[in-house]
Every structure is written in C-alpha cells, then in structure tokens.
mmCIF file of C-alpha atoms and ligand atoms in Angstrom:
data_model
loop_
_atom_site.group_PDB
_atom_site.id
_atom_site.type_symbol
_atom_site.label_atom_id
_atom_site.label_comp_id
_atom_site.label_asym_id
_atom_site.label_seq_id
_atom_site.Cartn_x
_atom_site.Cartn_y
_atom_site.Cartn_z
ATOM 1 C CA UNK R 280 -26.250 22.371 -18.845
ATOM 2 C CA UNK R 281 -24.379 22.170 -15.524
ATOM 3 C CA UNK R 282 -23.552 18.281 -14.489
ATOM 4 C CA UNK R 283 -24.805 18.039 -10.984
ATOM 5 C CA UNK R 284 -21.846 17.949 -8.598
ATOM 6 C CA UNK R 285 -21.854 14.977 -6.980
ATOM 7 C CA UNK R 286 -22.198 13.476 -11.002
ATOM 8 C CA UNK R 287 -18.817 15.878 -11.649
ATOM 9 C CA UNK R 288 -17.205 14.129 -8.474
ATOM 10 C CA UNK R 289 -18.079 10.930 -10.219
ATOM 11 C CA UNK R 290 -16.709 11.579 -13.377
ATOM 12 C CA UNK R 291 -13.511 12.807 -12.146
ATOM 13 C CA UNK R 292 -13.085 9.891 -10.413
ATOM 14 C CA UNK R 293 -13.091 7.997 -12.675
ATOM 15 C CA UNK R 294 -10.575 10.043 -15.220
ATOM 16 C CA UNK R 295 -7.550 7.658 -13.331
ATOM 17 C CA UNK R 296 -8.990 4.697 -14.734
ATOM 18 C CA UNK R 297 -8.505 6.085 -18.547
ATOM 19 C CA UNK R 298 -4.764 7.419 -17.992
ATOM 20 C CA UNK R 299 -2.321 4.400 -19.439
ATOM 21 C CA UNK R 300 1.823 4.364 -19.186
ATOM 22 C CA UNK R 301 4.136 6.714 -17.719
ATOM 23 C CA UNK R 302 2.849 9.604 -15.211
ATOM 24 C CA UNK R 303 5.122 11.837 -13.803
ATOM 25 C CA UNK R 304 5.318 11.212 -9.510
ATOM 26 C CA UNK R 305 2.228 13.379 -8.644
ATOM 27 C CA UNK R 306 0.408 12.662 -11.327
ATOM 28 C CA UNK R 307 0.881 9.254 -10.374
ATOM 29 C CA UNK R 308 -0.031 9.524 -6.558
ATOM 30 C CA UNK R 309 -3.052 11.894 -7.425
ATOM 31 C CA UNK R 310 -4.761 9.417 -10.020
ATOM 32 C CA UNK R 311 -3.847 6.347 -7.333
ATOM 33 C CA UNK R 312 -5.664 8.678 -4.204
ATOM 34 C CA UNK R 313 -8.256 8.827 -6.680
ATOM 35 C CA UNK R 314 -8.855 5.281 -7.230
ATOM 36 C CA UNK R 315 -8.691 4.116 -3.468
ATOM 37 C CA UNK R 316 -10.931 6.731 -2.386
ATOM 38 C CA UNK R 317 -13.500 5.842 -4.974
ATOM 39 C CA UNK R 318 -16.449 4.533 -2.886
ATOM 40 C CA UNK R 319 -18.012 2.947 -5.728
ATOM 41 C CA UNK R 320 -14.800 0.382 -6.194
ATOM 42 C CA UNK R 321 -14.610 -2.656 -4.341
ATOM 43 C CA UNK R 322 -13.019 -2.273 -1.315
ATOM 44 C CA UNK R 323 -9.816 -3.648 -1.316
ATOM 45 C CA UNK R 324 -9.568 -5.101 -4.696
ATOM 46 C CA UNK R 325 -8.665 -2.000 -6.416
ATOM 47 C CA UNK R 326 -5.841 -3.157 -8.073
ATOM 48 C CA UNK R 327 -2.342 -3.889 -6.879
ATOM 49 C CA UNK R 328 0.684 -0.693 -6.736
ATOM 50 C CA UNK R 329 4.100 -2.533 -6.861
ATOM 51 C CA UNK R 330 7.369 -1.038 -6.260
ATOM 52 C CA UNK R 331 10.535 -2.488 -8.474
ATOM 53 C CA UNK R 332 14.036 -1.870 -7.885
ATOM 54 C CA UNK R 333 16.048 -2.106 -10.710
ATOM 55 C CA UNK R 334 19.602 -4.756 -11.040
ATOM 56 C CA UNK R 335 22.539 -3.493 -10.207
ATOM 57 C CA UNK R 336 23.841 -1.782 -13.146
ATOM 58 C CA UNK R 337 20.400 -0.885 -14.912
ATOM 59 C CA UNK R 338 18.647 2.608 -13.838
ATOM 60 C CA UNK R 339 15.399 3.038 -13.088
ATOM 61 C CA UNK R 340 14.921 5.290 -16.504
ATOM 62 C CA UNK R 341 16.352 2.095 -18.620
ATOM 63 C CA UNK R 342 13.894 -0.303 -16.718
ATOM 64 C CA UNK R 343 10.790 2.112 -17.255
ATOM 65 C CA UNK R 344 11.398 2.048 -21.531
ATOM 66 C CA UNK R 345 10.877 -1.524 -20.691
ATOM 67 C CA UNK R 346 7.432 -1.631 -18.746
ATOM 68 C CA UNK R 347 4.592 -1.128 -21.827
ATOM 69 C CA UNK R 348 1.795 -1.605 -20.104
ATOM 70 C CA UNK R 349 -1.633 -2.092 -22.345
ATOM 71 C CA UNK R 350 -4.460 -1.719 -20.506
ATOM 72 C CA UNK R 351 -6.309 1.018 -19.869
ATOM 73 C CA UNK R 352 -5.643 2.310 -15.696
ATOM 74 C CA UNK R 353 -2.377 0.464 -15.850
ATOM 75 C CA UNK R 354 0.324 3.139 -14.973
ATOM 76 C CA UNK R 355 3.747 3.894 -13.388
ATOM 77 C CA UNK R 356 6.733 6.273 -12.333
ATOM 78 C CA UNK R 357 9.709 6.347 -11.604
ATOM 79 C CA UNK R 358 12.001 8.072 -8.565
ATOM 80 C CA UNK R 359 14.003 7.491 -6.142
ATOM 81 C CA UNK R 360 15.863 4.684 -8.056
ATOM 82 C CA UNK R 361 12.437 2.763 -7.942
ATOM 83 C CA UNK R 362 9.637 2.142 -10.615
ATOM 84 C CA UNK R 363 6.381 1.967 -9.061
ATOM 85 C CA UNK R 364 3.325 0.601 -11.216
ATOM 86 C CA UNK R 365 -0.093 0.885 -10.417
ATOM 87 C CA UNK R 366 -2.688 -2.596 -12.325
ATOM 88 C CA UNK R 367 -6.169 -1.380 -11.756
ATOM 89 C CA UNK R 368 -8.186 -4.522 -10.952
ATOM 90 C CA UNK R 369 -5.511 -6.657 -11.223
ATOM 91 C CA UNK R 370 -5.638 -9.376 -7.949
ATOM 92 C CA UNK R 371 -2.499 -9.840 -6.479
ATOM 93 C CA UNK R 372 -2.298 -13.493 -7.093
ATOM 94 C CA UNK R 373 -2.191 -12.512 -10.430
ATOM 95 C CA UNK R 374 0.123 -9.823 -10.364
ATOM 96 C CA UNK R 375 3.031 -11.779 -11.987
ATOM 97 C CA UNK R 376 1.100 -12.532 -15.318
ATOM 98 C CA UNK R 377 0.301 -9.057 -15.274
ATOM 99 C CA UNK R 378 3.878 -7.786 -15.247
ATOM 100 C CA UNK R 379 4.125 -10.829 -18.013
ATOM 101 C CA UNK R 380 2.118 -9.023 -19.501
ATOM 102 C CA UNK R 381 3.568 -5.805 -19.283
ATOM 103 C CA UNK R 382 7.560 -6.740 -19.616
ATOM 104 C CA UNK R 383 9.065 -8.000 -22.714
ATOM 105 C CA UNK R 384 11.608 -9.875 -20.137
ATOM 106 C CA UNK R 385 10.850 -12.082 -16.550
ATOM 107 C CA UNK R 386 11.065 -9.174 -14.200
ATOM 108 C CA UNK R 387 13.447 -11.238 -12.148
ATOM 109 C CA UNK R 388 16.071 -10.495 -14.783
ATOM 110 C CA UNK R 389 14.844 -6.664 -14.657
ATOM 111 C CA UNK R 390 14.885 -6.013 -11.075
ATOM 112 C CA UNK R 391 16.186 -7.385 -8.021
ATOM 113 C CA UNK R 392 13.304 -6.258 -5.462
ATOM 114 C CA UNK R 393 9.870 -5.872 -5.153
ATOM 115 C CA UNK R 394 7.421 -4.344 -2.497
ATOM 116 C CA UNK R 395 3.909 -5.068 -3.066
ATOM 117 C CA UNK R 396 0.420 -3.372 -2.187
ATOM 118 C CA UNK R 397 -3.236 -4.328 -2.243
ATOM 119 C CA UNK R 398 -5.115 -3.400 0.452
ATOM 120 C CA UNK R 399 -7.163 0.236 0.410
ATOM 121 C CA UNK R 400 -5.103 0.881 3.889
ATOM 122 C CA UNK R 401 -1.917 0.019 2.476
ATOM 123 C CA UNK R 402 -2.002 1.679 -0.823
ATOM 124 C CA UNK R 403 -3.339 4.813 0.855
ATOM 125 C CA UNK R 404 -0.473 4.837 3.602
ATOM 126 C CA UNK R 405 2.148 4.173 1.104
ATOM 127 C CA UNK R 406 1.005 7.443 -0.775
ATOM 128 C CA UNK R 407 1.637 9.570 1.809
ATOM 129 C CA UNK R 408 4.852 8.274 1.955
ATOM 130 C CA UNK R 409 5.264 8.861 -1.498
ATOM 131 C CA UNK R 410 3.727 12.389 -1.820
ATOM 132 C CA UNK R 411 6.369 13.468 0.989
ATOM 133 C CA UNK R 412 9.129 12.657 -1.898
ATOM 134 C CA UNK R 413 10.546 15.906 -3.381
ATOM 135 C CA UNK R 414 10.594 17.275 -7.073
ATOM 136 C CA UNK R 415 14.290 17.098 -7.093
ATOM 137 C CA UNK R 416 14.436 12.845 -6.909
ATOM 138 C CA UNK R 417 12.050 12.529 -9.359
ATOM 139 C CA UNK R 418 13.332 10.668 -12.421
ATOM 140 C CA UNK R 419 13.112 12.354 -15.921
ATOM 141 C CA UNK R 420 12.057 9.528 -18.213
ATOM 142 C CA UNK R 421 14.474 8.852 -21.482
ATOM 143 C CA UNK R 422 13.801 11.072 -24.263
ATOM 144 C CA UNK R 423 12.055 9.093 -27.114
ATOM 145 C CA UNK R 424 14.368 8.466 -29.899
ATOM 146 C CA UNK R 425 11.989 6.887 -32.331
ATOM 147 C CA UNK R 426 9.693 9.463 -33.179
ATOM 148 C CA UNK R 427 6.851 7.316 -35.188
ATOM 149 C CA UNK R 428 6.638 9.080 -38.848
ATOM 150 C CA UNK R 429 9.826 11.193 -38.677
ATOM 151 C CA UNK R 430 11.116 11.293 -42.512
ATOM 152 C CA UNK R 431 14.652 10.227 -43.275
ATOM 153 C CA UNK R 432 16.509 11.436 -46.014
ATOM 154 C CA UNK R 433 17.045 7.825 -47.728
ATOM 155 C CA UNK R 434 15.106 5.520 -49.443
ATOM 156 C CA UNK R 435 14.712 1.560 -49.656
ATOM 157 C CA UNK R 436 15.634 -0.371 -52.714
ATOM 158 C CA UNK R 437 14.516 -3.946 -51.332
ATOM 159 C CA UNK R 438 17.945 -4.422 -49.936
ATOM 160 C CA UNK R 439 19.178 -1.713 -48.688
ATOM 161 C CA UNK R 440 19.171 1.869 -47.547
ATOM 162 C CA UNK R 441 20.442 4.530 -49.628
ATOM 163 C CA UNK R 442 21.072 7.963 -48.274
ATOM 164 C CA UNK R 443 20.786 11.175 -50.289
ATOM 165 C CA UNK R 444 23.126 13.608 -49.061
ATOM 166 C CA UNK R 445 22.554 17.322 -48.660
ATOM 167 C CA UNK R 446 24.554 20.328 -49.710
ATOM 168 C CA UNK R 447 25.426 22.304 -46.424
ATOM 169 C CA UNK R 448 27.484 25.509 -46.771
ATOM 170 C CA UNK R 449 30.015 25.358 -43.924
ATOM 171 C CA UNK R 450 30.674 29.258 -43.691
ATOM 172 C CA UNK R 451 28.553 31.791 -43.904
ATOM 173 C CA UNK R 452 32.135 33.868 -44.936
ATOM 174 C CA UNK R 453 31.331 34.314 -48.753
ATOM 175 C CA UNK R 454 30.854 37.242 -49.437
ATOM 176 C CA UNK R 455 26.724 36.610 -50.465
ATOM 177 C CA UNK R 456 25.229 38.267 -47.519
ATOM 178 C CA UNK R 457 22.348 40.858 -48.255
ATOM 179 C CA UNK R 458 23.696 44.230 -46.899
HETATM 180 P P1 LIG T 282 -7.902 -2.719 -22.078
HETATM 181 O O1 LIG T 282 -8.407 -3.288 -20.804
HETATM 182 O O2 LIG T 282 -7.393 -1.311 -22.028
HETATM 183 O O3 LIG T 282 -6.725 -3.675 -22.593
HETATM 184 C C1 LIG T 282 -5.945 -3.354 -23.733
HETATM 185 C C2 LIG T 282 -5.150 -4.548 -24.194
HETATM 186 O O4 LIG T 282 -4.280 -5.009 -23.145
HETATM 187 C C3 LIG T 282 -6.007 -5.764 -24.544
HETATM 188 O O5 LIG T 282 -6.437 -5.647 -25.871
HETATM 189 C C4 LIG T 282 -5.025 -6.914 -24.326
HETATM 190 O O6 LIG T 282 -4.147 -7.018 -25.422
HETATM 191 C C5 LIG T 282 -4.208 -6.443 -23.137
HETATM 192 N N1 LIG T 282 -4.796 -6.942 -21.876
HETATM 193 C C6 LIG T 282 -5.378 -6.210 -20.920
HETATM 194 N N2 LIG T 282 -5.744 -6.957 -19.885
HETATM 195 C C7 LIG T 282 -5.387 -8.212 -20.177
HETATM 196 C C8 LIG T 282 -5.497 -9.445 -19.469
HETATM 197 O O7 LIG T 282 -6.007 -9.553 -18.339
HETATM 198 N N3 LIG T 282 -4.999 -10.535 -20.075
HETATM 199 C C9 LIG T 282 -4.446 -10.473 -21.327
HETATM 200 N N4 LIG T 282 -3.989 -11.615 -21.860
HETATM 201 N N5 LIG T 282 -4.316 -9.321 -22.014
HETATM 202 C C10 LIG T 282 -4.781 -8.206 -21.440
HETATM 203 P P2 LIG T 282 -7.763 -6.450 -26.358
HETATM 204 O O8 LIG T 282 -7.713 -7.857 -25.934
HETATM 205 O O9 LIG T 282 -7.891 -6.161 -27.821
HETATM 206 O O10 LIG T 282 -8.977 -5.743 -25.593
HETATM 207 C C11 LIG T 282 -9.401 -4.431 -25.917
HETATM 208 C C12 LIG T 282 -10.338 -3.906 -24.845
HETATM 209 O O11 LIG T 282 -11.523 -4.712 -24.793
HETATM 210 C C13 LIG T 282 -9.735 -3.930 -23.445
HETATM 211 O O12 LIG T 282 -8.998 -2.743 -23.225
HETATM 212 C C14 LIG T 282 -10.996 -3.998 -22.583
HETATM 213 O O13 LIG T 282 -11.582 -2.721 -22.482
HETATM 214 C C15 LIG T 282 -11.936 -4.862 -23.417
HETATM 215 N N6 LIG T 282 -11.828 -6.293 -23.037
HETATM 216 C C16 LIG T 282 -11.362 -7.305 -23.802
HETATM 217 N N7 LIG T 282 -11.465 -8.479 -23.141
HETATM 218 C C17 LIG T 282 -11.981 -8.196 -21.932
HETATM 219 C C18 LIG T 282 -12.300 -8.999 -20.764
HETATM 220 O O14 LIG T 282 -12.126 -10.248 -20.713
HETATM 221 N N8 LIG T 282 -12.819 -8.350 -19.699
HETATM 222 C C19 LIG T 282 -13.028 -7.014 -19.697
HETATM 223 N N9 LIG T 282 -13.511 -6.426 -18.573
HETATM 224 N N10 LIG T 282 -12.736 -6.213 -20.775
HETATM 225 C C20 LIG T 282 -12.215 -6.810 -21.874
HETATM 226 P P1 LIG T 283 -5.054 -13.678 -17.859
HETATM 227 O O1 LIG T 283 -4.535 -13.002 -19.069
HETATM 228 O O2 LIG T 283 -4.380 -14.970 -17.481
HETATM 229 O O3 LIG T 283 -4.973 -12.681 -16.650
HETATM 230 C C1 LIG T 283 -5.354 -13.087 -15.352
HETATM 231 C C2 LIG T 283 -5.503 -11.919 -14.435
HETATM 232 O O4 LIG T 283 -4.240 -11.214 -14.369
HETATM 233 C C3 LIG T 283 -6.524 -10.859 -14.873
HETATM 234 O O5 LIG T 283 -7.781 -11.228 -14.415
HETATM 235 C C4 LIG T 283 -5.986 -9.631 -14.146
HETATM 236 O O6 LIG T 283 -6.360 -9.654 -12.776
HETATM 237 C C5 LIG T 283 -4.484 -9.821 -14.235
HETATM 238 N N1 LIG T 283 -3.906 -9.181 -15.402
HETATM 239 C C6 LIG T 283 -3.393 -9.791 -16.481
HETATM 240 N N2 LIG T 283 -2.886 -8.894 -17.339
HETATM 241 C C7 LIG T 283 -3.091 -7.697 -16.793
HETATM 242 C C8 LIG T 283 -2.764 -6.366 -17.219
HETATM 243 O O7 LIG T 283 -2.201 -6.099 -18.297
HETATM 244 N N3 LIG T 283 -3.112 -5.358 -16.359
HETATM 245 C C9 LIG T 283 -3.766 -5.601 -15.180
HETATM 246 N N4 LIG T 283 -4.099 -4.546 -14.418
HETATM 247 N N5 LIG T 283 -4.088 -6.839 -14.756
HETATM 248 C C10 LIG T 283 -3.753 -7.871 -15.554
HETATM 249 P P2 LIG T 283 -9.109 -10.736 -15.168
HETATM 250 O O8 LIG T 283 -9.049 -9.284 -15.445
HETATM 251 O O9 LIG T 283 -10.284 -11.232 -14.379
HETATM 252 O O10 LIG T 283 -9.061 -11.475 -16.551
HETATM 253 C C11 LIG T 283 -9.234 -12.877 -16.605
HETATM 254 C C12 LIG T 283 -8.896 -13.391 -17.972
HETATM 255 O O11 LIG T 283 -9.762 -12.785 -18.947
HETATM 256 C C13 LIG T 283 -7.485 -13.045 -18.430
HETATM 257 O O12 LIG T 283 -6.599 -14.035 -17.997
HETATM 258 C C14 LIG T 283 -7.628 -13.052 -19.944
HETATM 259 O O13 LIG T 283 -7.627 -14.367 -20.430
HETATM 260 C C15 LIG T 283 -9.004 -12.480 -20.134
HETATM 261 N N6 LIG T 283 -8.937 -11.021 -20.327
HETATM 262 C C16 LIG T 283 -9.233 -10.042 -19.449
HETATM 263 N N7 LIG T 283 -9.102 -8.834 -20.015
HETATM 264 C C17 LIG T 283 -8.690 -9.046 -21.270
HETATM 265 C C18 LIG T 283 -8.387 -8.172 -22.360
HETATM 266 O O14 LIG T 283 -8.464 -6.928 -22.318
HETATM 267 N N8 LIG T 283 -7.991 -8.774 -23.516
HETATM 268 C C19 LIG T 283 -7.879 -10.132 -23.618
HETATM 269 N N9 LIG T 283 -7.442 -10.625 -24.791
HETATM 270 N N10 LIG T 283 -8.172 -10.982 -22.622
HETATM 271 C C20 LIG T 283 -8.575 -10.438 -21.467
#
C-alpha cells in the first residue's frame, strides 16, 4: 500500500534523527535542513550545531578520529579546516558535557575555537553558508586502519605474538609458466 504523502514527508523527516557519526558535507547540511525545518520539533531547541577549529598543529581529519559520538542524531563533518557537529536535542547549556561525552580528551586541548548555534534562525542561516562551500575543500576523513575481524597471520601464546611467515616467490622468471 502507498503511505499517504504527507505520512512519507514525515518519515523522511525524521531519517536525520537515525544517522550517527561522520557524514560527508552535504549529507551533513541536508540531514541538519531537515531537522530545523521539521515543524513537529520544538522550535528552537532542536539541538545545538558547533563549529571546532582544531590546535595548531592537529588537522581537522586527526581531530574528527577523535569525536565518537553515541547517540543516535549526533553527527559531524569536516572542511574547511573546521569540524562541525550537529547534538540533536542537546540544550546549549549542556553542550560541554555533551562533547564530554563525545571526546576522549577536554576539547580545550583538541581545539582552539569554537562557534556555536542554537536557534532555528541561526542554524538555518549558517547552512546556507555552509552549502555555498565547494566539493574541492571538503575533507576526506582518515582511512580506517583497524578493520574489526581482519585475520592476522600469527597467533597468541599467552605472552606473546608469534608470526607464521609465508613463502612468496619473488620472480615469476623460473621457467614454470604454462605456455
Ligand atoms: P541513544 O540516545 O542513541 O544513546 C546511545 C548511547 O549514548 C547511550 O547508551 C549512552 O551511552 C550515550 N548517551 C546518549 N545520550 C546521553 C546522555 O545524555 N548522557 C549520557 N551520560 N550518555 C548518553 P544507553 O544509555 O545504553 O541508552 C541506549 C538508548 O536508550 C539511547 O540511545 C536512547 O534511545 C535510550 N535512552 C536511554 N536513556 C534515556 C533517557 O534518559 N532519555 C531518553 N530519551 N532515551 C534514553
Ligand atoms: P547528562 O548525561 O548529564 O546530560 C545532560 C544533557 O547534556 C542531556 O540532557 C543532553 O541535553 C546533553 N547531552 C549529554 N550527552 C549528550 C550526547 O551524547 N548527545 C547529545 N546530543 N546531547 C547530550 P537530557 O537529554 O535531558 O538528559 C538528561 C540526563 O538523562 C542525562 O544527563 C543523563 O543522565 C540521562 N540520559 C539521557 N539520555 C541518556 C542515555 O541515552 N543513556 C544514559 N545512560 N543516560 C541518559
């Protein structure tokens, strides 16, 4: 059966609210438009978007493989040397034990600025701002390194790791090709 449009508008409205992490840039601003033009939020206490600019010396792609946040409609991206999150619901008195929360370290260590928004009219101005920023200065996240599950070729004898190595053939010159 067909959901009834204005039900479909609803639903999809709602799909920001059930993203978590990382976004890339227009994910990020869609699923944000989303959530301030949701009628059925409170107005003006949809959640705080915060902009973080990294210490000198740490990139915005090292800061971001330290933001984990863990609830559900908490997300963020990164460009433009800045890491802006979006905390659904979160009131912006509490927005510092939400980035508690959400950094292993204080921020303060992290980054050395902050710009902060709350307000329906704010958030949504900001956006436009932010959808006007290219594809070219958005940041590429770091690759993951630690796949979870990847098999190593070593095993664990209660103290320590053993490797098993593997025979490679370094040329291919030895005369056992098939013709
Ligand atoms: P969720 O909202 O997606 O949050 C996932 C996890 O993030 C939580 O797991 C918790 O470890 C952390 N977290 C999120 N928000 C807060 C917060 O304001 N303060 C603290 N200290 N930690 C937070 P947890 O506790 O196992 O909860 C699992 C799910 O149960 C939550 O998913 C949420 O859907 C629901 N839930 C739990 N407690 C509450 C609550 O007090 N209010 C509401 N509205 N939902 C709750
Ligand atoms: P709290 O942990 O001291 O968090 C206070 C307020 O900070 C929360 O109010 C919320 O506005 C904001 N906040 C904290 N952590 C997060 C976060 O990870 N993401 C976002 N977006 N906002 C965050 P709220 O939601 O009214 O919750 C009040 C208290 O209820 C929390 O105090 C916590 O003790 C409890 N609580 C709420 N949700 C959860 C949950 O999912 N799991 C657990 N364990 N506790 C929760």
């Amino acid at each position: 059966r067909r959901v009834p449009e204005d039900l479909a508008t609803l639903f999809s409205n709602t799909e920001p609210l059930k993203l978590k992490g990382y976004q890339k840039w227009d994910v990020f601003c869609d699923a944000v438009q989303k959530i301030v033009n949701n009628p059925l939020l409170p107005a003006d206490g949809k959640g705080v978007m915060v902009a973080l600019r990294p210490a000198p010396g740490l990139r915005v792609e090292q800061a971001l493989t330290l933001c984990r946040p863990h609830r559900m409609g908490d997300i963020a991206t990164i460009a433009d040397k800045r890491l802006v999150i979006f905390l659904s619901f979160c009131r912006v008195n509490d927005l510092d034990i939400a980035l508690n929360h959400i950094f292993p370290l204080p921020t303060g260590d992290i980054f050395s600025n902050r710009v902060i928004w709350f307000e329906d009219k704010q958030i949504a101005a900001e956006l436009v701002d932010m959808q006007d920023v290219k594809p070219e200065r958005w940041t590429k996240p770091l690759p993951i390194t630690t796949e979870p599950g990847k098999i190593i070729n070593a095993t664990h004898d209660g103290r320590h790791w053993r490797r098993y190595p593997e025979p490679r053939r370094l040329s291919a010159d030895t005369g056992e090709q098939s013709s």
